[in-house]
Coordinates of C-alpha atoms in Angstrom, one line a residue:
X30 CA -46.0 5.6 9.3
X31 CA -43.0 3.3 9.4
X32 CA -39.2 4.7 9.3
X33 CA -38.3 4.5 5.4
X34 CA -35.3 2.4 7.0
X35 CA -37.7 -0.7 8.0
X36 CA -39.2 0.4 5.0
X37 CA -36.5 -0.8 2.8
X38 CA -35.4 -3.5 5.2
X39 CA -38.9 -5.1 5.0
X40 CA -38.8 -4.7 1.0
X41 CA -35.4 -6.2 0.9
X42 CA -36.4 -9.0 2.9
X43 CA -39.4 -9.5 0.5
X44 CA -37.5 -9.5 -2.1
X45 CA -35.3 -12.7 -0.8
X46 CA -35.7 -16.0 -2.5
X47 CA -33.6 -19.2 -2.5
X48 CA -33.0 -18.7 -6.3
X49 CA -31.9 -15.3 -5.6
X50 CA -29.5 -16.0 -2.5
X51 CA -28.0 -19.5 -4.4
X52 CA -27.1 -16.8 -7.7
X53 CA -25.9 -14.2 -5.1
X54 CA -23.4 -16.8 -3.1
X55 CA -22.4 -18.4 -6.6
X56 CA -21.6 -15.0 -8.0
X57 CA -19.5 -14.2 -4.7
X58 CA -17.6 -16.9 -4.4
X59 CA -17.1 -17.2 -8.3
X60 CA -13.1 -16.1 -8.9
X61 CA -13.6 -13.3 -11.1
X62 CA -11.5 -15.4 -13.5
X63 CA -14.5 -17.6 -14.1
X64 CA -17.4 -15.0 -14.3
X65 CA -19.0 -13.9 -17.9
X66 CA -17.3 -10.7 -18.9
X67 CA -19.6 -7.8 -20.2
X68 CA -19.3 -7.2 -23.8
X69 CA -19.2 -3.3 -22.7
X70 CA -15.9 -2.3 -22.0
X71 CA -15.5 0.4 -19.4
X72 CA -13.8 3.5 -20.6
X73 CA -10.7 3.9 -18.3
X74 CA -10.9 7.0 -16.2
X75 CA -7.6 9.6 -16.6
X76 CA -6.3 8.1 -13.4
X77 CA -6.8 5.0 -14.3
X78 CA -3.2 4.2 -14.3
X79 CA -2.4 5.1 -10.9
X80 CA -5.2 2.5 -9.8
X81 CA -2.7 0.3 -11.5
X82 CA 0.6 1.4 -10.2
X83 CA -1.2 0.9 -7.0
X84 CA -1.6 -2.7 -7.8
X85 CA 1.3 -3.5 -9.1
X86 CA 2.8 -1.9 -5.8
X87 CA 0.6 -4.1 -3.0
X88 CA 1.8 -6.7 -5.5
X89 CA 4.9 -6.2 -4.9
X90 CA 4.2 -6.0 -1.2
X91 CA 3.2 -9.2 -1.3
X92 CA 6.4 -10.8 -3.0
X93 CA 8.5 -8.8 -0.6
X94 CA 7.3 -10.2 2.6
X95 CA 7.7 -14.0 0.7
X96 CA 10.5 -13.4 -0.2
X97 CA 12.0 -11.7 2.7
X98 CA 9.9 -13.5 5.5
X99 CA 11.9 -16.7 4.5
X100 CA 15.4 -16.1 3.3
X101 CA 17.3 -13.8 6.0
X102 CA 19.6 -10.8 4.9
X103 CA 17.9 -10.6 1.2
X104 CA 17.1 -7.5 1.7
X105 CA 20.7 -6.1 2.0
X106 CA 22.4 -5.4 -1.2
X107 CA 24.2 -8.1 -3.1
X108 CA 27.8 -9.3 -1.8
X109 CA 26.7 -7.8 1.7
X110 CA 27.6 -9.2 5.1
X111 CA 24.2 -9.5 7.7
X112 CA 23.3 -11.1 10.6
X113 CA 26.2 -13.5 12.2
X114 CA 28.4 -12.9 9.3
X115 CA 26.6 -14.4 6.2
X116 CA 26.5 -12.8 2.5
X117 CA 23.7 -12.1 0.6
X118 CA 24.3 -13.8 -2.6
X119 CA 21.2 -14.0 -4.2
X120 CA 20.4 -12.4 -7.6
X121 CA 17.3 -10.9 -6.4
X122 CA 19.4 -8.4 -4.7
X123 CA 20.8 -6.9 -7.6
X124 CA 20.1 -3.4 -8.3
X125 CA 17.0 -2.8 -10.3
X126 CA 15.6 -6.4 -9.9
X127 CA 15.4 -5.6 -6.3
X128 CA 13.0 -2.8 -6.7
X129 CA 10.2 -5.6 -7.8
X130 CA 10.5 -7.9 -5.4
X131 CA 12.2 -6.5 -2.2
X132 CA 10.9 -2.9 -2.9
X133 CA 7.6 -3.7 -0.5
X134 CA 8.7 -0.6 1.4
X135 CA 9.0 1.4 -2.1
X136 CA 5.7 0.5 -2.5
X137 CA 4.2 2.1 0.9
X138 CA 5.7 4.7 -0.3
X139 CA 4.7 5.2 -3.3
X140 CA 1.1 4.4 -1.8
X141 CA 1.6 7.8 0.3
X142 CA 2.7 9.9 -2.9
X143 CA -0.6 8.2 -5.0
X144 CA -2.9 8.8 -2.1
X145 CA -1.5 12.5 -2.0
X146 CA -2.1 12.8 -5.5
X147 CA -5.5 11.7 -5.6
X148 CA -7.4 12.6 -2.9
X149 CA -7.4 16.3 -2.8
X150 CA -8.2 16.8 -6.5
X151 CA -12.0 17.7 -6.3
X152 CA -10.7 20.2 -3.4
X153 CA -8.5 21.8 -5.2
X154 CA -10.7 22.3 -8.3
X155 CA -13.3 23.8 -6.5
X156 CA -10.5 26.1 -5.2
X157 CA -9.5 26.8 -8.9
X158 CA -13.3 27.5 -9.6
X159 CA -13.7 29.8 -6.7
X160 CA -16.2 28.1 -5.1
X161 CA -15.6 28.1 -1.6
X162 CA -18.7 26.7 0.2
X163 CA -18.6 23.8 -1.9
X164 CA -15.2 23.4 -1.0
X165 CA -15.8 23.5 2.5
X166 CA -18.4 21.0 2.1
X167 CA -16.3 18.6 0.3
X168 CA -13.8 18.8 2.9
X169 CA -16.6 18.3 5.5
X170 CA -17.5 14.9 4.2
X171 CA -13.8 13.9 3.4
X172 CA -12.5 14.0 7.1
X173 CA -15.7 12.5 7.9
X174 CA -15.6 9.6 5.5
X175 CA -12.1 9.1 5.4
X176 CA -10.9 7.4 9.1
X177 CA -14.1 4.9 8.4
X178 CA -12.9 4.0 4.8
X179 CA -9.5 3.4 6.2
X180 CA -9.8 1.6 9.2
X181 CA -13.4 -0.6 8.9
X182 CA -11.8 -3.0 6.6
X183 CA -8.8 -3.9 8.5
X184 CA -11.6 -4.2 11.8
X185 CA -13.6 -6.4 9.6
X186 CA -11.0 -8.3 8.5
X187 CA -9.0 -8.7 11.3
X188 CA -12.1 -10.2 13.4
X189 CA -12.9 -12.5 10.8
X190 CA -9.4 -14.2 10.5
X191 CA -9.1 -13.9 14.6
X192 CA -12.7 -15.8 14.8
X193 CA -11.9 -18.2 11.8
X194 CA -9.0 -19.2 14.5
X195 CA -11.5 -21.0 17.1
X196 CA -14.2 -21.4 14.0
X197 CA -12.1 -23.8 12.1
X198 CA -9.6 -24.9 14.3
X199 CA -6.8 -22.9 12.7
X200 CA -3.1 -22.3 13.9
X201 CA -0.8 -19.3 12.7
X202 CA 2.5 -18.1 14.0
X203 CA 2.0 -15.0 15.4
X204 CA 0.0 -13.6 16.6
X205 CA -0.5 -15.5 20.5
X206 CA -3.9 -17.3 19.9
X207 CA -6.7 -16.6 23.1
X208 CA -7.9 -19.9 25.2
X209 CA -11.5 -19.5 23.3
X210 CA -13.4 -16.9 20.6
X211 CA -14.6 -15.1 23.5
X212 CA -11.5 -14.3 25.2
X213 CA -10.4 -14.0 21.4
X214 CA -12.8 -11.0 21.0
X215 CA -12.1 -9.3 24.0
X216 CA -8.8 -9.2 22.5
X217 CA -9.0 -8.2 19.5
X218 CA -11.4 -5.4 20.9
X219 CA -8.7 -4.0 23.5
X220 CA -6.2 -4.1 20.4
X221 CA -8.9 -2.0 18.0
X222 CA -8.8 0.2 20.6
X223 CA -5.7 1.0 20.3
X224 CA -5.1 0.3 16.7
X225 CA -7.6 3.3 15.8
X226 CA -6.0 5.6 17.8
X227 CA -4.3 7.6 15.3
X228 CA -2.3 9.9 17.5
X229 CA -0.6 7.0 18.7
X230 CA 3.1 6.5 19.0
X231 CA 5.4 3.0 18.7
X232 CA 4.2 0.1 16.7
X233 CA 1.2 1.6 15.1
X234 CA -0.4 -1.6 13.8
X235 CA -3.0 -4.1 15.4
X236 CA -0.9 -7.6 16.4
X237 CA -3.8 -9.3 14.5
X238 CA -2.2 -7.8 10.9
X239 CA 1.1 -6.0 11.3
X240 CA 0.9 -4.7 8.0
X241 CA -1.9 -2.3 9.2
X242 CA 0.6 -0.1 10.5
X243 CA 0.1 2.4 7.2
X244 CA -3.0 2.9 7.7
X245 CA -3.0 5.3 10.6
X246 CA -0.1 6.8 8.6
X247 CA -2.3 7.5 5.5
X248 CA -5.1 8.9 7.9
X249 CA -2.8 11.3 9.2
X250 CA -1.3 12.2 6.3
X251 CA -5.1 12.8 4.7
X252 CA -6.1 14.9 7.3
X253 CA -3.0 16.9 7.1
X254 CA -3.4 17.7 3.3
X255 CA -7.0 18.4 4.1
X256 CA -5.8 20.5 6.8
X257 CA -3.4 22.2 4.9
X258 CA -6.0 22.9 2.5
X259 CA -8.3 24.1 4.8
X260 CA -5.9 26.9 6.1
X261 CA -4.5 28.1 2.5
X262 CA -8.4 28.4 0.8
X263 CA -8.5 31.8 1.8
X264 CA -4.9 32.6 -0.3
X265 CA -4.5 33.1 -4.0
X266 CA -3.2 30.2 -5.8
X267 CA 0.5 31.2 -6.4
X268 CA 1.2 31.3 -2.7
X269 CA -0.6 28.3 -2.1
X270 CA 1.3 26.0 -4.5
X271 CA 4.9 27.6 -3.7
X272 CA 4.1 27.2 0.2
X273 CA 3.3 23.6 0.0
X274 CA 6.3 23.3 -2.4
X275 CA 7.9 24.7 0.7
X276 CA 6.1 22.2 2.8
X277 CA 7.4 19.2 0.8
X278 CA 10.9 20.7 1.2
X279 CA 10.3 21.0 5.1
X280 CA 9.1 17.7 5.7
X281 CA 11.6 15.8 3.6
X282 CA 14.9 17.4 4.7
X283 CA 14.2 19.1 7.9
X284 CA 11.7 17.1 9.4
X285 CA 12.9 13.5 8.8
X286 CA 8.7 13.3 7.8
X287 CA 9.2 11.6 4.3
X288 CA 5.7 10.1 4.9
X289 CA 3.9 13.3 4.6
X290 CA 6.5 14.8 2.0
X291 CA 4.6 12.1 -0.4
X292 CA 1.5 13.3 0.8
X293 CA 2.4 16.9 0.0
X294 CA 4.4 16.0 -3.3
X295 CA 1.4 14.0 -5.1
X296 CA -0.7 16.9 -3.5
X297 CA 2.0 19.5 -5.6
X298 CA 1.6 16.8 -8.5
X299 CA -2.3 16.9 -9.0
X300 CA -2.4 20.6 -8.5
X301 CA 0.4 21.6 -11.4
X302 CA -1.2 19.5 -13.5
X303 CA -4.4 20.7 -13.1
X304 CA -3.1 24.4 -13.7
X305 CA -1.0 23.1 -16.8
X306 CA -4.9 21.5 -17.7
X307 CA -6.6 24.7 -17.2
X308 CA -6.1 27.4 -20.0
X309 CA -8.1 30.0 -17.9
X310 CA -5.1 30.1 -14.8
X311 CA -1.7 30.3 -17.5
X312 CA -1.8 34.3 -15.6
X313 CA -0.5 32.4 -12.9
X314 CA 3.4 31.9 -13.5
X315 CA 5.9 30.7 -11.2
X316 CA 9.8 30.4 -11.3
X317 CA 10.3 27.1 -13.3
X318 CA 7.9 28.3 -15.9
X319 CA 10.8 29.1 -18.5
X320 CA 12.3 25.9 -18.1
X321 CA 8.8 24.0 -18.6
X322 CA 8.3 26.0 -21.5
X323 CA 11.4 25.1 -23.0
X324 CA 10.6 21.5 -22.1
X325 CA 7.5 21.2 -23.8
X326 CA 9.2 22.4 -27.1
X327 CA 11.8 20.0 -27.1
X328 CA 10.1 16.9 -26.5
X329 CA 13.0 14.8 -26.7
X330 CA 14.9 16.1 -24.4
X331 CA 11.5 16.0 -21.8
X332 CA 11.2 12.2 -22.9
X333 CA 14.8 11.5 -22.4
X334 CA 15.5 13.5 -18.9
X335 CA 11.6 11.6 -17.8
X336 CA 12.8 8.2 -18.8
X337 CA 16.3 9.1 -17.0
X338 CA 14.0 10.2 -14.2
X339 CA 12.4 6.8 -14.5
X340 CA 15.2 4.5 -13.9
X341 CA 16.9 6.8 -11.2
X342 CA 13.8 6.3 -9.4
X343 CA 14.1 2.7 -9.8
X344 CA 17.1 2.5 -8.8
X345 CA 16.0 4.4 -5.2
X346 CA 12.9 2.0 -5.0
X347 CA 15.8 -1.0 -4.5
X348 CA 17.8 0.8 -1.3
X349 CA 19.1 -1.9 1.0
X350 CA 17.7 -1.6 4.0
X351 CA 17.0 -4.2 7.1
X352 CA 16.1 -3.7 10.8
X353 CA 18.1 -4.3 13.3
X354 CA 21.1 -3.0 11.4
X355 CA 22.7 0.4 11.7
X356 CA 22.9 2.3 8.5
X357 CA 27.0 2.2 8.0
X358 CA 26.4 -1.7 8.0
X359 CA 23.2 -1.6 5.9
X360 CA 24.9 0.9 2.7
X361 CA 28.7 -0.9 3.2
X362 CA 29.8 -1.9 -0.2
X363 CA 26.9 -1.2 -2.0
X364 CA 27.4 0.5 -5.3
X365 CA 26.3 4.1 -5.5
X366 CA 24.7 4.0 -1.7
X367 CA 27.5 4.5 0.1
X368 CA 27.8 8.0 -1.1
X369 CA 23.8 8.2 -1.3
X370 CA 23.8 7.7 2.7
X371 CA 25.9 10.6 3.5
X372 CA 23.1 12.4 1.8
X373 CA 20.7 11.5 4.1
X374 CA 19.7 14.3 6.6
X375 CA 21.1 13.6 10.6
X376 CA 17.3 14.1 11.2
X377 CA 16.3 10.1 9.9
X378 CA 19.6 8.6 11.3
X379 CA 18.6 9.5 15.3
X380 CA 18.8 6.2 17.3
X381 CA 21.7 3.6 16.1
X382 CA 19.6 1.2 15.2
X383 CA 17.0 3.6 13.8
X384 CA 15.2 2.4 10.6
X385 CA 13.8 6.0 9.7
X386 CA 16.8 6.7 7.2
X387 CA 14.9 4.2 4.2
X388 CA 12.2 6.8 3.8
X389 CA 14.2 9.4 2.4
X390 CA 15.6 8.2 -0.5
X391 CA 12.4 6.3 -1.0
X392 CA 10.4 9.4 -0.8
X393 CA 12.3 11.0 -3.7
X394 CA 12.1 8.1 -5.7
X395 CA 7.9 7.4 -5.5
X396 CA 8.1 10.9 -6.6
X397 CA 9.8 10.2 -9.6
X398 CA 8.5 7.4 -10.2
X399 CA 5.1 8.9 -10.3
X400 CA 6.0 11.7 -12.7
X401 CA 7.6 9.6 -14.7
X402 CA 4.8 6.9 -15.5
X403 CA 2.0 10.2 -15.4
X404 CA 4.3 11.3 -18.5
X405 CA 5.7 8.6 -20.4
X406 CA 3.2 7.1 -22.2
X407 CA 3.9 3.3 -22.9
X408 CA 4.8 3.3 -19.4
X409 CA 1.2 4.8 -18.5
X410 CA 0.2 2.1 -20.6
X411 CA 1.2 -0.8 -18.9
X412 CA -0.8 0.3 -15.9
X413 CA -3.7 0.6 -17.7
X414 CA -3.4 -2.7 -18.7
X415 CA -5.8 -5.4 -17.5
X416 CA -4.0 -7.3 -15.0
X417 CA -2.4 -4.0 -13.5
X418 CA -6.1 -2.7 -13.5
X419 CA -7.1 -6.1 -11.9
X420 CA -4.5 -5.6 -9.0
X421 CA -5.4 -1.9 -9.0
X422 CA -9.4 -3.0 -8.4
X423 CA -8.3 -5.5 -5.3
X424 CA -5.0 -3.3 -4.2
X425 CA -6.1 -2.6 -0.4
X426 CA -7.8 -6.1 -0.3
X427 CA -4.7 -7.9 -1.1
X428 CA -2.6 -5.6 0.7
X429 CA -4.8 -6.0 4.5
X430 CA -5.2 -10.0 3.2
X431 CA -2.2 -11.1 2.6
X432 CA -0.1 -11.1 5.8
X433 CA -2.7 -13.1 7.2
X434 CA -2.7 -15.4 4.7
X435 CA 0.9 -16.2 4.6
X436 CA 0.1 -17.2 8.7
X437 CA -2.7 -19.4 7.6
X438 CA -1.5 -20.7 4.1
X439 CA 1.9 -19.9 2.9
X440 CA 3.8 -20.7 6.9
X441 CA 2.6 -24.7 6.4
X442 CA 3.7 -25.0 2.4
X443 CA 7.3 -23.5 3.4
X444 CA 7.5 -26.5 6.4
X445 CA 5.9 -29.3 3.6
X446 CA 8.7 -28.2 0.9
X447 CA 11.3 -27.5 3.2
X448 CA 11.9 -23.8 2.7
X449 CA 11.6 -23.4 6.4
X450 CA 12.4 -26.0 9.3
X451 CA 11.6 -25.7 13.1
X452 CA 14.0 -23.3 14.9
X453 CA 12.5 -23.1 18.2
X454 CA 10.3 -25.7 20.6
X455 CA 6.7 -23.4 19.4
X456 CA 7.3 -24.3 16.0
X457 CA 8.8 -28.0 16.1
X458 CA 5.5 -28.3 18.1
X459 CA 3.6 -26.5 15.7
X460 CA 5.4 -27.6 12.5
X461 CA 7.3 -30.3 13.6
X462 CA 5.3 -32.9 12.3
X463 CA 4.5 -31.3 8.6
X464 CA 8.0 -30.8 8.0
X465 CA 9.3 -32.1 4.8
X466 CA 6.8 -34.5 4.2
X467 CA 6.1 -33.2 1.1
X468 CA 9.6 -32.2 -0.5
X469 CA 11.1 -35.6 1.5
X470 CA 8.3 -37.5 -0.4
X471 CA 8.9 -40.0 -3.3
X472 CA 6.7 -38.0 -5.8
X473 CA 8.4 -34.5 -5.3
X474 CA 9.3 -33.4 -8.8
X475 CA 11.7 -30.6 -8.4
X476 CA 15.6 -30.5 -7.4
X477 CA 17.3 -29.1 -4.9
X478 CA 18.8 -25.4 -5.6
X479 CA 21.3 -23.4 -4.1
X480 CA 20.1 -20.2 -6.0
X481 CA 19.4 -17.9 -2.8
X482 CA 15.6 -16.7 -3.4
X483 CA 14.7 -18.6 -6.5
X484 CA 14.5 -22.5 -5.2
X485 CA 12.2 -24.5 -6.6
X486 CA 10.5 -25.6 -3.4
X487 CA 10.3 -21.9 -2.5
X488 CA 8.5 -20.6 -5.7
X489 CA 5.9 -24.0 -5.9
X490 CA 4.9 -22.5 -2.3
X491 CA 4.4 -18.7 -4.3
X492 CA 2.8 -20.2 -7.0
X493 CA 0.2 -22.1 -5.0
X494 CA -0.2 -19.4 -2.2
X495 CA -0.1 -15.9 -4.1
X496 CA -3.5 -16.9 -6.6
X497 CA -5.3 -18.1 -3.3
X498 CA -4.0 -14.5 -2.0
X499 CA -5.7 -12.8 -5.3
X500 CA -8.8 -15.1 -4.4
X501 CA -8.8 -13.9 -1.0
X502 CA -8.3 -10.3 -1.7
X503 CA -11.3 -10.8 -4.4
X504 CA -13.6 -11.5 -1.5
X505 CA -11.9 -9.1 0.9
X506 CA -13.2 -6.5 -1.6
X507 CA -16.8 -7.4 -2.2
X508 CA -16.9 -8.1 1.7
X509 CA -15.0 -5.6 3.8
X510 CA -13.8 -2.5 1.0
X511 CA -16.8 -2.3 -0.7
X512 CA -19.0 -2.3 2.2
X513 CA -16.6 0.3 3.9
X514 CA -17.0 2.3 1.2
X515 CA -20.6 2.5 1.1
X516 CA -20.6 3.1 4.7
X517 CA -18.4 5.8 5.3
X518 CA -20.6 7.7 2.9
X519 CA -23.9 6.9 4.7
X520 CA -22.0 8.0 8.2
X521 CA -21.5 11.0 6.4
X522 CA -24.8 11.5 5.6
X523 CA -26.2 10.7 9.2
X524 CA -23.7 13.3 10.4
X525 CA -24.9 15.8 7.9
X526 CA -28.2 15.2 8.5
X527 CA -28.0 16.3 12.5
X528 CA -27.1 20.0 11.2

């Protein structure tokens, strides 16, 4: 009797015709755009919205490292001095504004505090329901799945783009390119390696997508929430929420470990509002219960201290930051974070040139940011939306896509218009001969502009190279996410089935 693997191999294969493989390719490649919609709409799930802040944050990821990967110094605050003695003067840098298209590290951020929101939730209401074994099951297949759901797309992906290299004859900036795909491989190997060691301490990215660096950051903080779970199952409720309150306290201010504060916080989120959810646990009361109360009685007030909450958290998702630069030069004549830096605990200002000190203030404000779209409701609204759903669906494509892309795509368009010229010998080799051929041409239709950030040349190149990005991250879902996805869940079952 044949293995009921071969089995459904060989009825797969049967099941292959050129009809079928043409409509499967065509439906692949097909922007989603351009594909029939089904007349069924999908009921949106009641965290469908954070799907969509997600998306609208690896969006703004994307328009961060445009924007800051070609003007120098944007990312200090506006009327700043940076490198060499230059000013920031563009309007992009203005309070508020900033937090949409500098606030990239906002954004990772606020991807810790979603991720801690999200992820423990069936845990926690098996806790609720008492139902320990199925707990420990569930947290069984979530540290098993997890690490594989993470880190097999960026693997994926990162081969592909290092094999596309030799394949097609390709030329990026960074990173250094092997003699030939086999040397390439080898490569890439050694840096998977290292990349997937979790525990590991300096740059925690692979050189073929420095972006990757959160990911072994969000496995960490996963396991740690699961962790933490693990060891406070066996304690009544109460204690459990007030100690990881205390947790989030600890890591923020005392640790200097605002990454896993957002793990903990959205973790705190999920779990108060499944108790406020849950009519059978209002026995259990803790200290700002009055105050809640009170809250939900007068809901103006709530609405108005949540949308204050809102825009102070706004105003934290644009803090100056930029590496290289101590933090008395970074906050120095900027309105409101001068004081707000003094704040900061000694514990994320060790080393002069130390760029730990961003995460604090950040961390506070993905928190309120969070509660504040959870509980305003045309603000839950927009993310529910169907382009913030759209992002939200491709989020972790476009975010492990798009630095990449900007090597491949978006580095030649900013030497064609201009935005960029040859600095160094590498790149007048490189570049050297693209450079303004297309903004010194006859037929270029736009004029020059001395607005910092928003020159014409500068946002053709966005406008041509962030919908190839969408297209890109389409396919990066249906081939390396989705995939992952599926497999982490059969590597689960393999492992479970060894018992």
């Amino acid at each position: 009797m044949a293995h009921p693997v071969i089995e459904r191999i060989v009825a797969a294969v049967k099941g292959v015709s050129v009809k079928r493989i043409a409509a499967t390719l065509l439906e692949t490649f097909t922007p989603e755009i351009l594909q029939r919609r089904k007349t069924v709409t999908k009921r949106l799930g009641h965290t469908a919205y954070l799907d969509g802040l997600r998306g609208v944050a690896a969006f703004c990821v994307v328009l961060m490292h445009l924007l800051s990967y070609t003007h120098p110094g944007v990312e200090v605050c506006y009327g700043s001095l940076y490198y060499w003695g230059h000013v920031n003067h563009s309007v992009l840098s203005l309070p508020f504004i900033r937090a949409f298209v500098l606030g990239g590290h906002f954004a990772v951020q606020l991807f810790f505090v979603i991720s801690g929101y999200v992820l423990p939730r069936r845990l926690i209401q098996l806790l609720h329901e008492g139902r320990r074994e199925g707990f420990i099951e569930n947290v069984h297949s979530a540290m098993v799945r997890r690490p594989f759901r993470l880190f097999l797309p960026i693997l994926w992906s990162t081969l592909a783009f290092a094999m596309s290299w030799h394949m097609f004859g390709l030329e990026t900036p960074w990173p250094a390119h092997q003699a030939n795909i086999i040397l390439e491989i080898v490569e890439w190997i050694n840096e998977s390696s290292k990349f997937v060691f979790f525990f590991r301490r300096g740059d925690l990215y692979t050189r073929y997508n420095t972006h990757s660096w959160t990911i072994p950051v969000e496995l960490q903080g996963s396991m740690f929430i699961y962790l933490w779970l693990f060891l406070t199952h066996t304690i009544d409720t109460r204690r459990r929420v007030l100690l990881t309150l205390g947790m989030v306290i600890y890591l923020a201010i005392g640790a200097a470990g605002a990454w896993y504060a957002g793990f903990f916080a959205g973790m705190l989120t999920a779990e108060l509002d499944m108790l406020a959810a849950d009519g059978s646990t209002t026995n259990i009361q803790f200290p700002w219960d009055g105050f809640r109360r009170w809250l939900n009685v007068h809901r103006r007030i709530k609405q108005t201290l949540l949308h204050v909450m809102l825009v102070c958290g706004l105003f934290l998702a644009g803090e100056p930051s930029l590496d290289g630069m101590n933090i008395e030069g970074v906050f120095e004549g900027c309105i409101g974070w001068e004081t707000l830096s003094k704040l900061i605990p000694p514990a994320y200002s060790e080393g002069q040139y130390s760029a730990t000190y961003r995460w604090f203030w950040l961390f506070w404000g993905a928190w309120m940011v969070l509660v504040a779209v959870k509980e305003i409701d045309w603000v839950r609204w927009l993310f529910e939306t169907r382009p913030s759903q759209y992002l939200g669906k491709h989020s972790f494509s476009l975010y492990f896509v798009h630095g990449p892309m900007i090597g491949i795509l978006s580095e030649r368009l900013f030497y064609l218009t201009a935005v960029k010229q040859p600095i160094d010998f590498t790149s007048y080799v490189r570049y050297g001969p693209i450079y303004d051929q297309w903004h010194g041409a006859a037929w270029w239709p736009f004029p020059d502009s001395d607005i910092n950030g928003l020159e014409p040349n500068f946002l053709f190149c966005c406008a041509i190279s962030i919908p190839v990005f969408l297209y890109v991250a389409e396919l990066g879902t249906k081939w390396f996410d989705t995939p992952s996805v599926a497999a982490s869940k059969w590597i689960y079952l393999e492992v479970n089935s060894m018992r």
